[in-house]
């Protein structure tokens, strides 16, 4: 039986930390779905469709394998998506104890609601300080985000409309 896992998140925009976790997870599971989900607790920078495009471009640019699907979800619980596609595992990146505290209740709720287990992966320490919110702030103030995001995202933030 092939094992399908989902990496959910806001990805607003995708960072090098996200890309690191996606690469590691794609090496573990047969099929990996990168799922862009609107998080109402966060002020959005990019439309959902734009985030999906940037992730697809970043994955292509990085030359990852062909077991990764990128899509979005907006009509219910994360575990509903998992059930619909036959996914049994969620994958989350953990940078610090702060992330553990943020992710633990969600992992328990997702297991309670849908029987879906959460696997925590550690990105490279080189990316442990990187977050989408930091990227949004640096970009909004005209700073260089190149060290924190895939090249396609850096190009897009410098010249919006460059990537469809
Ligand atoms: O990148 P983020 O913003 O930390 O991702 C949070 C996200 C989107 C994974 C979380 O908000 C989520 O799972 N939303 C889906 C709605 C849902 O199923 N909620 C109940 C379980 S937490």
mmCIF file of C-alpha atoms and ligand atoms in Angstrom:
data_model
loop_
_atom_site.group_PDB
_atom_site.id
_atom_site.type_symbol
_atom_site.label_atom_id
_atom_site.label_comp_id
_atom_site.label_asym_id
_atom_site.label_seq_id
_atom_site.Cartn_x
_atom_site.Cartn_y
_atom_site.Cartn_z
ATOM 1 C CA UNK A 1 0.000 0.000 0.000
ATOM 2 C CA UNK A 2 1.403 3.376 -0.912
ATOM 3 C CA UNK A 3 1.716 5.816 1.956
ATOM 4 C CA UNK A 4 0.358 9.308 1.252
ATOM 5 C CA UNK A 5 1.375 12.245 3.457
ATOM 6 C CA UNK A 6 0.244 15.873 3.481
ATOM 7 C CA UNK A 7 2.365 18.923 4.296
ATOM 8 C CA UNK A 8 -0.196 21.626 5.124
ATOM 9 C CA UNK A 9 0.488 25.279 5.722
ATOM 10 C CA UNK A 10 -0.085 28.894 4.779
ATOM 11 C CA UNK A 11 3.076 29.047 2.632
ATOM 12 C CA UNK A 12 2.679 32.833 2.340
ATOM 13 C CA UNK A 13 5.215 32.624 0.767
ATOM 14 C CA UNK A 14 7.084 29.310 0.739
ATOM 15 C CA UNK A 15 10.509 29.627 2.397
ATOM 16 C CA UNK A 16 13.736 27.628 2.209
ATOM 17 C CA UNK A 17 12.707 26.018 5.514
ATOM 18 C CA UNK A 18 9.459 24.758 3.952
ATOM 19 C CA UNK A 19 11.335 23.521 0.898
ATOM 20 C CA UNK A 20 13.764 21.621 3.121
ATOM 21 C CA UNK A 21 10.902 19.864 4.946
ATOM 22 C CA UNK A 22 9.149 19.071 1.640
ATOM 23 C CA UNK A 23 12.316 17.477 0.249
ATOM 24 C CA UNK A 24 12.831 15.352 3.376
ATOM 25 C CA UNK A 25 9.181 14.260 3.498
ATOM 26 C CA UNK A 26 9.139 13.387 -0.218
ATOM 27 C CA UNK A 27 12.079 11.092 0.474
ATOM 28 C CA UNK A 28 10.150 9.239 3.178
ATOM 29 C CA UNK A 29 6.623 8.891 1.751
ATOM 30 C CA UNK A 30 5.422 7.402 -1.545
ATOM 31 C CA UNK A 31 3.274 10.416 -2.349
ATOM 32 C CA UNK A 32 3.410 13.889 -0.827
ATOM 33 C CA UNK A 33 0.687 16.516 -1.078
ATOM 34 C CA UNK A 34 1.776 20.073 -0.328
ATOM 35 C CA UNK A 35 -1.488 21.692 0.706
ATOM 36 C CA UNK A 36 -1.977 25.451 0.852
ATOM 37 C CA UNK A 37 -4.599 26.315 3.466
ATOM 38 C CA UNK A 38 -5.904 29.764 4.359
ATOM 39 C CA UNK A 39 -5.126 30.531 7.999
ATOM 40 C CA UNK A 40 -7.678 33.106 9.249
ATOM 41 C CA UNK A 41 -5.333 34.011 12.118
ATOM 42 C CA UNK A 42 -2.766 35.458 9.689
ATOM 43 C CA UNK A 43 -2.957 38.538 7.455
ATOM 44 C CA UNK A 44 -2.403 37.258 3.925
ATOM 45 C CA UNK A 45 0.178 38.657 1.511
ATOM 46 C CA UNK A 46 -0.440 36.470 -1.559
ATOM 47 C CA UNK A 47 -3.631 34.925 -3.011
ATOM 48 C CA UNK A 48 -3.856 31.160 -2.493
ATOM 49 C CA UNK A 49 -3.454 30.395 -6.226
ATOM 50 C CA UNK A 50 -0.269 32.465 -6.331
ATOM 51 C CA UNK A 51 1.182 30.549 -3.380
ATOM 52 C CA UNK A 52 0.429 27.247 -5.139
ATOM 53 C CA UNK A 53 2.174 28.473 -8.315
ATOM 54 C CA UNK A 54 5.241 29.624 -6.419
ATOM 55 C CA UNK A 55 5.516 26.270 -4.598
ATOM 56 C CA UNK A 56 5.204 24.382 -7.892
ATOM 57 C CA UNK A 57 7.883 26.573 -9.450
ATOM 58 C CA UNK A 58 10.161 26.246 -6.429
ATOM 59 C CA UNK A 59 9.871 22.445 -6.456
ATOM 60 C CA UNK A 60 10.554 22.304 -10.199
ATOM 61 C CA UNK A 61 13.502 24.678 -9.850
ATOM 62 C CA UNK A 62 14.931 22.561 -7.009
ATOM 63 C CA UNK A 63 14.616 19.419 -9.148
ATOM 64 C CA UNK A 64 12.723 17.319 -6.621
ATOM 65 C CA UNK A 65 11.179 13.977 -7.621
ATOM 66 C CA UNK A 66 7.802 13.539 -9.244
ATOM 67 C CA UNK A 67 5.945 12.206 -6.168
ATOM 68 C CA UNK A 68 4.913 15.710 -5.032
ATOM 69 C CA UNK A 69 1.514 17.268 -5.731
ATOM 70 C CA UNK A 70 0.781 20.904 -4.865
ATOM 71 C CA UNK A 71 -2.786 22.019 -4.308
ATOM 72 C CA UNK A 72 -5.039 24.033 -1.971
ATOM 73 C CA UNK A 73 -7.948 23.348 0.352
ATOM 74 C CA UNK A 74 -10.620 25.719 1.617
ATOM 75 C CA UNK A 75 -13.780 23.718 2.262
ATOM 76 C CA UNK A 76 -13.497 22.158 5.692
ATOM 77 C CA UNK A 77 -11.126 20.440 8.013
ATOM 78 C CA UNK A 78 -7.659 19.298 7.069
ATOM 79 C CA UNK A 79 -8.626 15.760 8.026
ATOM 80 C CA UNK A 80 -11.470 15.924 5.456
ATOM 81 C CA UNK A 81 -8.871 16.492 2.742
ATOM 82 C CA UNK A 82 -6.755 13.631 4.134
ATOM 83 C CA UNK A 83 -9.748 11.285 4.063
ATOM 84 C CA UNK A 84 -10.675 12.320 0.505
ATOM 85 C CA UNK A 85 -7.198 11.576 -0.881
ATOM 86 C CA UNK A 86 -6.381 8.598 1.372
ATOM 87 C CA UNK A 87 -3.609 10.335 3.313
ATOM 88 C CA UNK A 88 -2.807 8.942 6.765
ATOM 89 C CA UNK A 89 0.010 11.251 7.845
ATOM 90 C CA UNK A 90 0.526 14.995 8.243
ATOM 91 C CA UNK A 91 4.061 16.372 8.136
ATOM 92 C CA UNK A 92 5.084 19.556 9.953
ATOM 93 C CA UNK A 93 8.480 21.226 10.235
ATOM 94 C CA UNK A 94 9.709 22.003 13.728
ATOM 95 C CA UNK A 95 12.251 24.801 14.204
ATOM 96 C CA UNK A 96 12.083 25.221 17.963
ATOM 97 C CA UNK A 97 10.135 24.554 21.160
ATOM 98 C CA UNK A 98 7.812 27.358 20.104
ATOM 99 C CA UNK A 99 6.771 25.307 17.081
ATOM 100 C CA UNK A 100 6.283 22.215 19.255
ATOM 101 C CA UNK A 101 3.908 24.182 21.500
ATOM 102 C CA UNK A 102 2.018 25.553 18.455
ATOM 103 C CA UNK A 103 1.784 22.230 16.633
ATOM 104 C CA UNK A 104 1.023 19.808 19.487
ATOM 105 C CA UNK A 105 -2.652 20.756 20.025
ATOM 106 C CA UNK A 106 -3.286 20.669 16.257
ATOM 107 C CA UNK A 107 -1.662 17.236 16.001
ATOM 108 C CA UNK A 108 -3.859 15.871 18.794
ATOM 109 C CA UNK A 109 -7.027 17.409 17.312
ATOM 110 C CA UNK A 110 -6.241 16.024 13.855
ATOM 111 C CA UNK A 111 -5.709 12.561 15.357
ATOM 112 C CA UNK A 112 -8.942 12.821 17.370
ATOM 113 C CA UNK A 113 -11.010 14.080 14.428
ATOM 114 C CA UNK A 114 -9.633 11.966 11.611
ATOM 115 C CA UNK A 115 -7.223 9.352 12.947
ATOM 116 C CA UNK A 116 -4.424 11.148 11.111
ATOM 117 C CA UNK A 117 -0.979 11.010 12.709
ATOM 118 C CA UNK A 118 1.440 13.967 12.585
ATOM 119 C CA UNK A 119 5.133 13.474 11.912
ATOM 120 C CA UNK A 120 7.474 16.285 12.909
ATOM 121 C CA UNK A 121 10.596 16.806 10.818
ATOM 122 C CA UNK A 122 13.554 19.020 11.657
ATOM 123 C CA UNK A 123 14.721 21.326 8.874
ATOM 124 C CA UNK A 124 18.399 22.147 8.555
ATOM 125 C CA UNK A 125 19.582 24.458 11.379
ATOM 126 C CA UNK A 126 20.574 26.835 8.587
ATOM 127 C CA UNK A 127 16.862 27.611 8.200
ATOM 128 C CA UNK A 128 15.825 27.524 11.851
ATOM 129 C CA UNK A 129 15.302 31.316 12.020
ATOM 130 C CA UNK A 130 13.361 31.576 8.745
ATOM 131 C CA UNK A 131 9.610 32.159 8.671
ATOM 132 C CA UNK A 132 7.091 33.440 6.138
ATOM 133 C CA UNK A 133 6.144 36.301 8.466
ATOM 134 C CA UNK A 134 9.785 37.409 8.603
ATOM 135 C CA UNK A 135 9.965 37.237 4.800
ATOM 136 C CA UNK A 136 6.751 39.276 4.448
ATOM 137 C CA UNK A 137 8.117 41.957 6.763
ATOM 138 C CA UNK A 138 11.569 42.191 5.161
ATOM 139 C CA UNK A 139 9.984 42.280 1.698
ATOM 140 C CA UNK A 140 7.436 44.957 2.655
ATOM 141 C CA UNK A 141 10.241 47.181 3.908
ATOM 142 C CA UNK A 142 12.315 46.747 0.749
ATOM 143 C CA UNK A 143 14.886 44.325 2.159
ATOM 144 C CA UNK A 144 16.595 41.451 0.355
ATOM 145 C CA UNK A 145 14.804 38.146 1.009
ATOM 146 C CA UNK A 146 17.164 36.084 -1.171
ATOM 147 C CA UNK A 147 18.737 34.223 1.795
ATOM 148 C CA UNK A 148 15.335 33.013 3.016
ATOM 149 C CA UNK A 149 13.259 31.945 0.021
ATOM 150 C CA UNK A 150 13.612 29.841 -3.134
ATOM 151 C CA UNK A 151 14.998 31.858 -6.079
ATOM 152 C CA UNK A 152 11.607 31.954 -7.840
ATOM 153 C CA UNK A 153 10.018 33.562 -4.776
ATOM 154 C CA UNK A 154 12.814 36.133 -4.461
ATOM 155 C CA UNK A 155 12.320 37.041 -8.131
ATOM 156 C CA UNK A 156 8.548 37.249 -7.684
ATOM 157 C CA UNK A 157 8.749 39.489 -4.619
ATOM 158 C CA UNK A 158 11.153 41.779 -6.454
ATOM 159 C CA UNK A 159 9.022 41.822 -9.621
ATOM 160 C CA UNK A 160 5.415 40.748 -8.852
ATOM 161 C CA UNK A 161 3.737 39.220 -11.892
ATOM 162 C CA UNK A 162 6.971 37.531 -12.981
ATOM 163 C CA UNK A 163 5.489 34.149 -12.062
ATOM 164 C CA UNK A 164 1.968 33.097 -12.959
HETATM 165 O O1 LIG B 1 1.484 27.600 8.082
HETATM 166 P P1 LIG B 1 0.455 27.703 9.177
HETATM 167 O O2 LIG B 1 -0.342 28.990 9.063
HETATM 168 O O3 LIG B 1 1.042 27.531 10.550
HETATM 169 O O4 LIG B 1 -0.573 26.468 8.938
HETATM 170 C C1 LIG B 1 -1.678 26.266 9.823
HETATM 171 C C2 LIG B 1 -2.656 25.278 9.197
HETATM 172 C C3 LIG B 1 -3.161 25.815 7.866
HETATM 173 C C4 LIG B 1 -1.971 23.960 8.973
HETATM 174 C C5 LIG B 1 -3.847 25.126 10.192
HETATM 175 O O5 LIG B 1 -4.430 26.370 10.384
HETATM 176 C C6 LIG B 1 -4.891 24.129 9.713
HETATM 177 O O6 LIG B 1 -4.693 22.947 9.839
HETATM 178 N N1 LIG B 1 -6.014 24.621 9.139
HETATM 179 C C7 LIG B 1 -7.055 23.751 8.597
HETATM 180 C C8 LIG B 1 -8.358 23.806 9.427
HETATM 181 C C9 LIG B 1 -8.441 22.653 10.413
HETATM 182 O O7 LIG B 1 -8.507 21.497 10.043
HETATM 183 N N2 LIG B 1 -8.425 23.008 11.719
HETATM 184 C C10 LIG B 1 -8.549 22.043 12.792
HETATM 185 C C11 LIG B 1 -7.274 21.269 13.107
HETATM 186 S S1 LIG B 1 -5.951 22.254 13.655
#
